[in-house]
Amino acid sequence: MERRQIAVIGGDARYLELIRQLQTLNETTIFLVGFDKLAQGFTGSQQIEFNDIVPSKLDTVILPITGTDMEGNVDTVFSDEKINLNKQWFKKLKSSCLVFTGIANDYLKEATKSANIHLEALLNRDDVAIYNSIPTAEGTIMMAIEHTDYTIHSSRVIVVGFGRVGHTVANKFSALGAKVSVSASSIKDLARIDEMGLNPIPLEKLPNYTASCDLIINTIPAPVVGKQCIQQLPSNALIIDLASKPGGTDFNYAEQRGIKAILSPSLPGMVAPKTAGKILADVIKQFILSNE
């Protein structure tokens, strides 16, 4: 049996733990691209330049959480090397090659589709998102403590959105004694919020409730925390937006009102990179082993 070849191309602090976890795979060679400024080494892995990769021999390609930009450029945290994955590069990969990313934009989807290569966007997966919601909630609690002068206990919190992240965030703040309301559009979600002992707010009525709110936590990647919501907020209120860029908050209007609004879409990588890296590695390892 030939040795499995994996290329990790770029990545942030989460990928340090991901690489350690991948090293537990037997008969595997791991090529690291974009890690040349990293002080620590990885026994059994090879740090090489992008141009030295032989795409046709790769079984797995792991891209950064951010994937590529619309020209195929890869963001490298631990290197100044310029890496561009053009569409021809993807066509050199073997048809059985698995390509992993966190977020897949249109360029990456089209490049892999035209090359007939499987692309897995990890952050779109329910299992990854649910596991990631735990460090996200802990990071949100940390930010709330850091940026307010009152306790979470008894504070009035509105969580906007009741998806995988919103559900966990609402649970954790409620467990700390906050008076939690959750705003959602689905009748089913509003019923579940009520069943959990939290205050349900129909999304279209959100501006009616923000006047008595200390902290808004948005999880919806759409413009939902707009001028009407923000103009009712008390002056000492805080907005933490967890949605992917550009978030769902009118940050310009919040600034005009003197209300602190923070966009923090990648909290797992900031507050718990080791845990976040292991979550990603577990899913990737399952994929690799099940495709043999």
GROMACS .gro file of C-alpha atoms in nm:
model
  292
    1MET     CA    1   0.000   0.000   0.000
    2GLU     CA    2   0.136   0.342  -0.098
    3ARG     CA    3   0.176   0.603   0.172
    4ARG     CA    4  -0.111   0.846   0.195
    5GLN     CA    5  -0.006   1.202   0.102
    6ILE     CA    6  -0.170   1.504   0.266
    7ALA     CA    7  -0.091   1.868   0.190
    8VAL     CA    8  -0.183   2.131   0.449
    9ILE     CA    9  -0.170   2.461   0.259
   10GLY     CA   10  -0.188   2.763   0.491
   11GLY     CA   11  -0.387   2.783   0.812
   12ASP     CA   12  -0.400   2.958   1.147
   13ALA     CA   13  -0.335   2.849   1.509
   14ARG     CA   14  -0.610   2.587   1.485
   15TYR     CA   15  -0.406   2.403   1.225
   16LEU     CA   16  -0.118   2.338   1.465
   17GLU     CA   17  -0.337   2.097   1.661
   18LEU     CA   18  -0.496   1.969   1.339
   19ILE     CA   19  -0.149   1.872   1.209
   20ARG     CA   20  -0.064   1.697   1.538
   21GLN     CA   21  -0.384   1.496   1.514
   22LEU     CA   22  -0.320   1.401   1.150
   23GLN     CA   23   0.021   1.265   1.249
   24THR     CA   24  -0.158   0.980   1.427
   25LEU     CA   25  -0.265   0.841   1.089
   26ASN     CA   26  -0.055   0.542   0.984
   27GLU     CA   27   0.138   0.531   0.656
   28THR     CA   28   0.090   0.902   0.597
   29THR     CA   29   0.321   1.176   0.470
   30ILE     CA   30   0.214   1.530   0.558
   31PHE     CA   31   0.343   1.824   0.353
   32LEU     CA   32   0.320   2.165   0.520
   33VAL     CA   33   0.302   2.469   0.294
   34GLY     CA   34   0.294   2.817   0.441
   35PHE     CA   35   0.437   2.732   0.782
   36ASP     CA   36   0.801   2.838   0.730
   37LYS     CA   37   0.786   3.115   0.994
   38LEU     CA   38   0.663   2.876   1.260
   39ALA     CA   39   0.920   2.830   1.538
   40GLN     CA   40   0.812   2.476   1.624
   41GLY     CA   41   0.864   2.178   1.398
   42PHE     CA   42   0.642   1.877   1.341
   43THR     CA   43   0.816   1.542   1.357
   44GLY     CA   44   0.726   1.330   1.057
   45SER     CA   45   0.597   1.624   0.852
   46GLN     CA   46   0.779   1.796   0.569
   47GLN     CA   47   0.783   2.173   0.530
   48ILE     CA   48   0.807   2.249   0.160
   49GLU     CA   49   0.739   2.534  -0.080
   50PHE     CA   50   0.419   2.536  -0.278
   51ASN     CA   51   0.592   2.487  -0.613
   52ASP     CA   52   0.755   2.167  -0.484
   53ILE     CA   53   0.419   1.995  -0.435
   54VAL     CA   54   0.328   1.727  -0.690
   55PRO     CA   55  -0.054   1.763  -0.711
   56SER     CA   56  -0.106   1.432  -0.893
   57LYS     CA   57   0.031   1.240  -0.592
   58LEU     CA   58  -0.187   1.404  -0.326
   59ASP     CA   59  -0.472   1.215  -0.160
   60THR     CA   60  -0.592   1.506   0.057
   61VAL     CA   61  -0.557   1.885   0.041
   62ILE     CA   62  -0.644   2.092   0.349
   63LEU     CA   63  -0.693   2.463   0.287
   64PRO     CA   64  -0.730   2.737   0.552
   65ILE     CA   65  -1.065   2.803   0.718
   66THR     CA   66  -1.104   3.101   0.485
   67GLY     CA   67  -1.030   2.886   0.178
   68THR     CA   68  -0.915   3.110  -0.108
   69ASP     CA   69  -1.009   3.454  -0.234
   70MET     CA   70  -1.188   3.495  -0.568
   71GLU     CA   71  -0.853   3.474  -0.754
   72GLY     CA   72  -0.744   3.156  -0.581
   73ASN     CA   73  -0.497   3.319  -0.341
   74VAL     CA   74  -0.446   3.148  -0.005
   75ASP     CA   75  -0.398   3.348   0.315
   76THR     CA   76  -0.095   3.223   0.511
   77VAL     CA   77  -0.059   3.325   0.876
   78PHE     CA   78   0.280   3.162   0.932
   79SER     CA   79   0.448   3.258   0.603
   80ASP     CA   80   0.508   3.539   0.355
   81GLU     CA   81   0.501   3.293   0.065
   82LYS     CA   82   0.252   3.386  -0.207
   83ILE     CA   83   0.031   3.086  -0.283
   84ASN     CA   84  -0.214   3.083  -0.571
   85LEU     CA   85  -0.434   2.785  -0.651
   86ASN     CA   86  -0.543   2.841  -1.008
   87LYS     CA   87  -0.805   2.621  -1.170
   88GLN     CA   88  -0.542   2.428  -1.364
   89TRP     CA   89  -0.378   2.326  -1.035
   90PHE     CA   90  -0.698   2.160  -0.917
   91LYS     CA   91  -0.721   1.971  -1.247
   92LYS     CA   92  -0.382   1.813  -1.176
   93LEU     CA   93  -0.518   1.646  -0.861
   94LYS     CA   94  -0.623   1.282  -0.884
   95SER     CA   95  -1.000   1.231  -0.905
   96SER     CA   96  -1.008   1.060  -0.564
   97CYS     CA   97  -0.840   1.355  -0.389
   98LEU     CA   98  -1.038   1.516  -0.105
   99VAL     CA   99  -1.018   1.895  -0.065
  100PHE     CA  100  -1.112   2.044   0.272
  101THR     CA  101  -1.177   2.408   0.356
  102GLY     CA  102  -1.369   2.595   0.623
  103ILE     CA  103  -1.570   2.821   0.394
  104ALA     CA  104  -1.613   2.764   0.020
  105ASN     CA  105  -1.660   3.069  -0.201
  106ASP     CA  106  -1.779   3.058  -0.563
  107TYR     CA  107  -1.423   3.041  -0.699
  108LEU     CA  108  -1.334   2.735  -0.492
  109LYS     CA  109  -1.663   2.562  -0.570
  110GLU     CA  110  -1.619   2.619  -0.943
  111ALA     CA  111  -1.249   2.519  -0.944
  112THR     CA  112  -1.314   2.187  -0.772
  113LYS     CA  113  -1.633   2.117  -0.965
  114SER     CA  114  -1.464   2.168  -1.303
  115ALA     CA  115  -1.181   1.938  -1.187
  116ASN     CA  116  -1.436   1.679  -1.065
  117ILE     CA  117  -1.283   1.688  -0.716
  118HIS     CA  118  -1.476   1.649  -0.388
  119LEU     CA  119  -1.481   1.970  -0.182
  120GLU     CA  120  -1.588   1.959   0.181
  121ALA     CA  121  -1.668   2.291   0.351
  122LEU     CA  122  -1.621   2.197   0.715
  123LEU     CA  123  -1.800   2.494   0.873
  124ASN     CA  124  -2.116   2.406   0.682
  125ARG     CA  125  -2.135   2.069   0.853
  126ASP     CA  126  -2.377   2.032   1.146
  127ASP     CA  127  -2.131   1.833   1.357
  128VAL     CA  128  -1.848   2.086   1.320
  129ALA     CA  129  -2.081   2.383   1.375
  130ILE     CA  130  -2.233   2.232   1.691
  131TYR     CA  131  -1.894   2.143   1.840
  132ASN     CA  132  -1.759   2.487   1.743
  133SER     CA  133  -2.054   2.657   1.910
  134ILE     CA  134  -1.908   2.565   2.251
  135PRO     CA  135  -1.580   2.764   2.220
  136THR     CA  136  -1.782   3.034   2.041
  137ALA     CA  137  -2.013   3.067   2.342
  138GLU     CA  138  -1.720   3.067   2.586
  139GLY     CA  139  -1.545   3.335   2.380
  140THR     CA  140  -1.863   3.543   2.375
  141ILE     CA  141  -1.884   3.521   2.754
  142MET     CA  142  -1.519   3.630   2.778
  143MET     CA  143  -1.586   3.931   2.554
  144ALA     CA  144  -1.899   4.026   2.747
  145ILE     CA  145  -1.704   4.025   3.073
  146GLU     CA  146  -1.416   4.222   2.918
  147HIS     CA  147  -1.628   4.495   2.759
  148THR     CA  148  -1.893   4.560   3.025
  149ASP     CA  149  -1.888   4.697   3.380
  150TYR     CA  150  -2.177   4.482   3.505
  151THR     CA  151  -2.217   4.111   3.574
  152ILE     CA  152  -2.363   3.867   3.326
  153HIS     CA  153  -2.585   3.745   3.610
  154SER     CA  154  -2.912   3.942   3.594
  155SER     CA  155  -2.808   4.126   3.278
  156ARG     CA  156  -3.064   4.148   2.997
  157VAL     CA  157  -2.937   3.958   2.693
  158ILE     CA  158  -3.096   3.921   2.350
  159VAL     CA  159  -2.957   3.648   2.125
  160VAL     CA  160  -3.055   3.708   1.763
  161GLY     CA  161  -3.090   3.378   1.578
  162PHE     CA  162  -3.158   3.028   1.707
  163GLY     CA  163  -2.933   2.820   1.487
  164ARG     CA  164  -2.653   2.596   1.609
  165VAL     CA  165  -2.454   2.886   1.758
  166GLY     CA  166  -2.751   3.085   1.888
  167HIS     CA  167  -2.890   2.782   2.072
  168THR     CA  168  -2.563   2.716   2.259
  169VAL     CA  169  -2.496   3.084   2.332
  170ALA     CA  170  -2.845   3.131   2.477
  171ASN     CA  171  -2.802   2.820   2.692
  172LYS     CA  172  -2.465   2.928   2.833
  173PHE     CA  173  -2.571   3.285   2.917
  174SER     CA  174  -2.889   3.156   3.079
  175ALA     CA  175  -2.682   2.914   3.290
  176LEU     CA  176  -2.484   3.214   3.418
  177GLY     CA  177  -2.802   3.380   3.540
  178ALA     CA  178  -2.864   3.624   3.256
  179LYS     CA  179  -3.220   3.713   3.161
  180VAL     CA  180  -3.207   3.575   2.809
  181SER     CA  181  -3.442   3.649   2.520
  182VAL     CA  182  -3.395   3.488   2.180
  183SER     CA  183  -3.518   3.639   1.855
  184ALA     CA  184  -3.608   3.404   1.570
  185SER     CA  185  -3.841   3.398   1.270
  186SER     CA  186  -3.955   3.034   1.280
  187ILE     CA  187  -4.269   2.949   1.480
  188LYS     CA  188  -4.107   2.617   1.571
  189ASP     CA  189  -3.796   2.793   1.704
  190LEU     CA  190  -4.004   3.041   1.904
  191ALA     CA  191  -4.191   2.750   2.062
  192ARG     CA  192  -3.864   2.576   2.151
  193ILE     CA  193  -3.723   2.898   2.300
  194ASP     CA  194  -4.032   2.929   2.519
  195GLU     CA  195  -4.006   2.562   2.620
  196MET     CA  196  -3.645   2.624   2.733
  197GLY     CA  197  -3.767   2.890   2.975
  198LEU     CA  198  -3.630   3.178   2.767
  199ASN     CA  199  -3.821   3.474   2.630
  200PRO     CA  200  -3.910   3.432   2.260
  201ILE     CA  201  -3.907   3.740   2.035
  202PRO     CA  202  -4.036   3.725   1.675
  203LEU     CA  203  -3.755   3.861   1.458
  204GLU     CA  204  -3.976   4.126   1.293
  205LYS     CA  205  -4.059   4.265   1.641
  206LEU     CA  206  -3.697   4.282   1.763
  207PRO     CA  207  -3.680   4.668   1.767
  208ASN     CA  208  -3.967   4.668   2.022
  209TYR     CA  209  -3.752   4.488   2.278
  210THR     CA  210  -3.407   4.645   2.255
  211ALA     CA  211  -3.482   4.941   2.484
  212SER     CA  212  -3.453   4.704   2.782
  213CYS     CA  213  -3.140   4.523   2.673
  214ASP     CA  214  -2.781   4.530   2.801
  215LEU     CA  215  -2.625   4.295   2.547
  216ILE     CA  216  -2.721   4.191   2.193
  217ILE     CA  217  -2.551   3.884   2.048
  218ASN     CA  218  -2.617   3.840   1.678
  219THR     CA  219  -2.565   3.508   1.500
  220ILE     CA  220  -2.751   3.577   1.173
  221PRO     CA  221  -2.538   3.667   0.865
  222ALA     CA  222  -2.794   3.918   0.737
  223PRO     CA  223  -2.872   4.285   0.827
  224VAL     CA  224  -3.098   4.214   1.125
  225VAL     CA  225  -2.955   4.446   1.395
  226GLY     CA  226  -3.026   4.769   1.211
  227LYS     CA  227  -3.093   5.132   1.295
  228GLN     CA  228  -3.436   5.067   1.448
  229CYS     CA  229  -3.290   4.814   1.692
  230ILE     CA  230  -2.983   5.019   1.779
  231GLN     CA  231  -3.157   5.354   1.835
  232GLN     CA  232  -3.360   5.200   2.119
  233LEU     CA  233  -3.058   5.054   2.302
  234PRO     CA  234  -2.937   5.202   2.632
  235SER     CA  235  -2.610   5.395   2.593
  236ASN     CA  236  -2.414   5.138   2.796
  237ALA     CA  237  -2.530   4.844   2.583
  238LEU     CA  238  -2.289   4.616   2.396
  239ILE     CA  239  -2.334   4.438   2.062
  240ILE     CA  240  -2.133   4.124   1.984
  241ASP     CA  241  -2.179   4.003   1.628
  242LEU     CA  242  -2.078   3.640   1.570
  243ALA     CA  243  -2.199   3.617   1.210
  244SER     CA  244  -1.956   3.578   0.922
  245LYS     CA  245  -1.828   3.901   0.766
  246PRO     CA  246  -1.968   4.160   0.724
  247GLY     CA  247  -2.198   4.055   1.011
  248GLY     CA  248  -2.559   4.150   1.062
  249THR     CA  249  -2.517   4.478   1.250
  250ASP     CA  250  -2.526   4.838   1.131
  251PHE     CA  251  -2.182   4.915   1.276
  252ASN     CA  252  -2.175   5.271   1.139
  253TYR     CA  253  -2.496   5.366   1.315
  254ALA     CA  254  -2.384   5.196   1.636
  255GLU     CA  255  -2.067   5.409   1.626
  256GLN     CA  256  -2.274   5.725   1.568
  257ARG     CA  257  -2.476   5.640   1.879
  258GLY     CA  258  -2.160   5.570   2.079
  259ILE     CA  259  -2.255   5.205   2.130
  260LYS     CA  260  -1.973   4.952   2.121
  261ALA     CA  261  -2.031   4.689   1.851
  262ILE     CA  262  -1.776   4.413   1.792
  263LEU     CA  263  -1.758   4.177   1.494
  264SER     CA  264  -1.609   3.844   1.606
  265PRO     CA  265  -1.683   3.575   1.347
  266SER     CA  266  -1.395   3.336   1.430
  267LEU     CA  267  -1.397   3.302   1.807
  268PRO     CA  268  -1.308   2.929   1.823
  269GLY     CA  269  -0.974   2.999   1.656
  270MET     CA  270  -0.907   3.290   1.892
  271VAL     CA  271  -1.011   3.152   2.230
  272ALA     CA  272  -0.963   2.776   2.191
  273PRO     CA  273  -0.746   2.696   1.887
  274LYS     CA  274  -0.642   2.357   2.026
  275THR     CA  275  -1.004   2.244   2.075
  276ALA     CA  276  -1.109   2.393   1.740
  277GLY     CA  277  -0.820   2.219   1.563
  278LYS     CA  278  -0.911   1.883   1.714
  279ILE     CA  279  -1.274   1.924   1.603
  280LEU     CA  280  -1.160   1.981   1.244
  281ALA     CA  281  -0.907   1.697   1.257
  282ASP     CA  282  -1.161   1.444   1.386
  283VAL     CA  283  -1.394   1.510   1.092
  284ILE     CA  284  -1.113   1.508   0.835
  285LYS     CA  285  -0.972   1.180   0.971
  286GLN     CA  286  -1.318   1.019   0.953
  287PHE     CA  287  -1.347   1.129   0.588
  288ILE     CA  288  -1.001   1.002   0.496
  289LEU     CA  289  -1.046   0.662   0.660
  290SER     CA  290  -1.397   0.610   0.522
  291ASN     CA  291  -1.283   0.685   0.166
  292GLU     CA  292  -1.015   0.414   0.159
   0.00000   0.00000   0.00000
